[in-house]
Amino acid sequence: MRIVPGTATTGNVVALGLVVAAAMPAVLIRAGIVLVPAEAGTLAFGLGIVSAAFAMSWGAEARRTRCSRALALIVVALLAVLPEYAVDVVLAWKAGGDPAFAPYAVANMTGSNRLLLGIGWPTIAGSHLVGSWRPADPARSR
């Protein structure tokens, strides 16, 4: 990949630094380097997830210059849902060995689909409707 001189502005470098700095506490906690209470860990992991989402969207936007917009969105969508399916696989594997995990596997699978179908798709449709809405032209109604 060839970097064009002058494309890395100060704002881009600062934004990338903020994303990395926001994700770093979660990495340090996960590696066991930093020990924190559960509440602080939850906050750090939530901030890490948000920063990863920003990084993925920026990567898709940058990749859009080299490939189609649809392909970039497909890659981002796959990266967004693959961790959920990884959790599904782990819980299903554990449920195969210990039937006590079966309710957790079923709840995780149905819960994620409820969120996707109940919140995800309506949000996409609503944002499209809001973005494409135009006020009625009074000249046409005559």
GROMACS .gro file of C-alpha atoms in nm:
model
  142
    1MET     CA    1   0.000   0.000   0.000
    2ARG     CA    2   0.139   0.337  -0.098
    3ILE     CA    3   0.083   0.629   0.138
    4VAL     CA    4   0.026   0.959  -0.039
    5PRO     CA    5   0.224   1.243   0.122
    6GLY     CA    6   0.006   1.495   0.297
    7THR     CA    7  -0.289   1.264   0.364
    8ALA     CA    8  -0.214   1.209   0.735
    9THR     CA    9  -0.340   1.533   0.884
   10THR     CA   10  -0.292   1.625   1.246
   11GLY     CA   11  -0.662   1.565   1.313
   12ASN     CA   12  -0.643   1.211   1.175
   13VAL     CA   13  -0.337   1.128   1.383
   14VAL     CA   14  -0.499   1.268   1.699
   15ALA     CA   15  -0.821   1.075   1.632
   16LEU     CA   16  -0.630   0.752   1.579
   17GLY     CA   17  -0.434   0.814   1.897
   18LEU     CA   18  -0.757   0.868   2.090
   19VAL     CA   19  -0.902   0.541   1.957
   20VAL     CA   20  -0.589   0.349   2.057
   21ALA     CA   21  -0.577   0.520   2.399
   22ALA     CA   22  -0.944   0.439   2.460
   23ALA     CA   23  -0.894   0.071   2.376
   24MET     CA   24  -0.567   0.024   2.567
   25PRO     CA   25  -0.714  -0.017   2.920
   26ALA     CA   26  -0.926  -0.311   2.801
   27VAL     CA   27  -0.620  -0.473   2.643
   28LEU     CA   28  -0.416  -0.429   2.962
   29ILE     CA   29  -0.697  -0.567   3.180
   30ARG     CA   30  -0.748  -0.867   2.951
   31ALA     CA   31  -0.375  -0.941   2.948
   32GLY     CA   32  -0.376  -0.941   3.329
   33ILE     CA   33  -0.129  -0.654   3.354
   34VAL     CA   34  -0.378  -0.428   3.531
   35LEU     CA   35  -0.620  -0.554   3.797
   36VAL     CA   36  -0.934  -0.345   3.853
   37PRO     CA   37  -1.274  -0.396   4.015
   38ALA     CA   38  -1.551  -0.544   3.802
   39GLU     CA   39  -1.727  -0.209   3.754
   40ALA     CA   40  -1.412  -0.038   3.622
   41GLY     CA   41  -1.340  -0.338   3.401
   42THR     CA   42  -1.690  -0.324   3.255
   43LEU     CA   43  -1.646   0.046   3.178
   44ALA     CA   44  -1.302  -0.016   3.022
   45PHE     CA   45  -1.431  -0.297   2.802
   46GLY     CA   46  -1.731  -0.090   2.695
   47LEU     CA   47  -1.499   0.194   2.595
   48GLY     CA   48  -1.278  -0.055   2.413
   49ILE     CA   49  -1.575  -0.189   2.216
   50VAL     CA   50  -1.683   0.163   2.117
   51SER     CA   51  -1.331   0.253   2.008
   52ALA     CA   52  -1.309  -0.068   1.804
   53ALA     CA   53  -1.637   0.024   1.635
   54PHE     CA   54  -1.496   0.364   1.542
   55ALA     CA   55  -1.180   0.202   1.407
   56MET     CA   56  -1.384  -0.043   1.198
   57SER     CA   57  -1.599   0.233   1.052
   58TRP     CA   58  -1.293   0.443   0.969
   59GLY     CA   59  -1.130   0.140   0.809
   60ALA     CA   60  -1.440   0.075   0.600
   61GLU     CA   61  -1.449   0.438   0.494
   62ALA     CA   62  -1.082   0.426   0.394
   63ARG     CA   63  -1.127   0.095   0.215
   64ARG     CA   64  -1.422   0.234   0.021
   65THR     CA   65  -1.178   0.425  -0.201
   66ARG     CA   66  -1.031   0.097  -0.330
   67CYS     CA   67  -1.339  -0.127  -0.346
   68SER     CA   68  -1.713  -0.091  -0.363
   69ARG     CA   69  -1.907   0.057  -0.073
   70ALA     CA   70  -2.117  -0.258  -0.042
   71LEU     CA   71  -1.810  -0.481  -0.001
   72ALA     CA   72  -1.669  -0.253   0.268
   73LEU     CA   73  -2.001  -0.261   0.456
   74ILE     CA   74  -2.019  -0.640   0.428
   75VAL     CA   75  -1.674  -0.672   0.584
   76VAL     CA   76  -1.769  -0.437   0.867
   77ALA     CA   77  -2.094  -0.627   0.926
   78LEU     CA   78  -1.909  -0.959   0.942
   79LEU     CA   79  -1.652  -0.819   1.182
   80ALA     CA   80  -1.933  -0.686   1.399
   81VAL     CA   81  -2.126  -1.014   1.428
   82LEU     CA   82  -1.846  -1.273   1.429
   83PRO     CA   83  -1.771  -1.228   1.803
   84GLU     CA   84  -2.136  -1.298   1.881
   85TYR     CA   85  -2.123  -1.620   1.685
   86ALA     CA   86  -1.797  -1.714   1.857
   87VAL     CA   87  -1.974  -1.685   2.193
   88ASP     CA   88  -2.259  -1.898   2.052
   89VAL     CA   89  -2.013  -2.168   1.947
   90VAL     CA   90  -1.841  -2.174   2.288
   91LEU     CA   91  -2.169  -2.195   2.477
   92ALA     CA   92  -2.303  -2.465   2.245
   93TRP     CA   93  -1.979  -2.662   2.286
   94LYS     CA   94  -2.004  -2.637   2.666
   95ALA     CA   95  -2.374  -2.732   2.654
   96GLY     CA   96  -2.278  -3.049   2.464
   97GLY     CA   97  -2.058  -3.157   2.755
   98ASP     CA   98  -2.265  -3.017   3.041
   99PRO     CA   99  -2.643  -2.987   2.993
  100ALA     CA  100  -2.651  -2.709   3.254
  101PHE     CA  101  -2.513  -2.473   2.986
  102ALA     CA  102  -2.799  -2.542   2.741
  103PRO     CA  103  -3.023  -2.258   2.869
  104TYR     CA  104  -2.733  -2.013   2.836
  105ALA     CA  105  -2.666  -2.119   2.477
  106VAL     CA  106  -3.031  -2.088   2.379
  107ALA     CA  107  -3.074  -1.754   2.560
  108ASN     CA  108  -2.765  -1.611   2.393
  109MET     CA  109  -2.871  -1.718   2.045
  110THR     CA  110  -3.230  -1.599   2.073
  111GLY     CA  111  -3.134  -1.278   2.254
  112SER     CA  112  -2.886  -1.169   1.989
  113ASN     CA  113  -3.139  -1.234   1.714
  114ARG     CA  114  -3.405  -1.039   1.902
  115LEU     CA  115  -3.171  -0.743   1.932
  116LEU     CA  116  -3.075  -0.759   1.565
  117LEU     CA  117  -3.429  -0.794   1.436
  118GLY     CA  118  -3.593  -0.576   1.699
  119ILE     CA  119  -3.350  -0.285   1.711
  120GLY     CA  120  -3.093  -0.320   1.432
  121TRP     CA  121  -3.309  -0.345   1.122
  122PRO     CA  122  -3.568  -0.087   1.236
  123THR     CA  123  -3.284   0.155   1.310
  124ILE     CA  124  -3.144   0.110   0.959
  125ALA     CA  125  -3.488   0.152   0.801
  126GLY     CA  126  -3.570   0.454   1.016
  127SER     CA  127  -3.241   0.627   0.941
  128HIS     CA  128  -3.299   0.568   0.570
  129LEU     CA  129  -3.649   0.716   0.591
  130VAL     CA  130  -3.527   1.018   0.785
  131GLY     CA  131  -3.238   1.070   0.543
  132SER     CA  132  -3.452   1.042   0.231
  133TRP     CA  133  -3.750   1.243   0.358
  134ARG     CA  134  -3.817   1.569   0.178
  135PRO     CA  135  -4.098   1.812   0.249
  136ALA     CA  136  -4.383   1.811  -0.001
  137ASP     CA  137  -4.348   2.061  -0.284
  138PRO     CA  138  -4.652   2.298  -0.268
  139ALA     CA  139  -4.631   2.362  -0.642
  140ARG     CA  140  -4.696   1.994  -0.721
  141SER     CA  141  -5.007   1.963  -0.507
  142ARG     CA  142  -5.209   2.201  -0.726
   0.00000   0.00000   0.00000
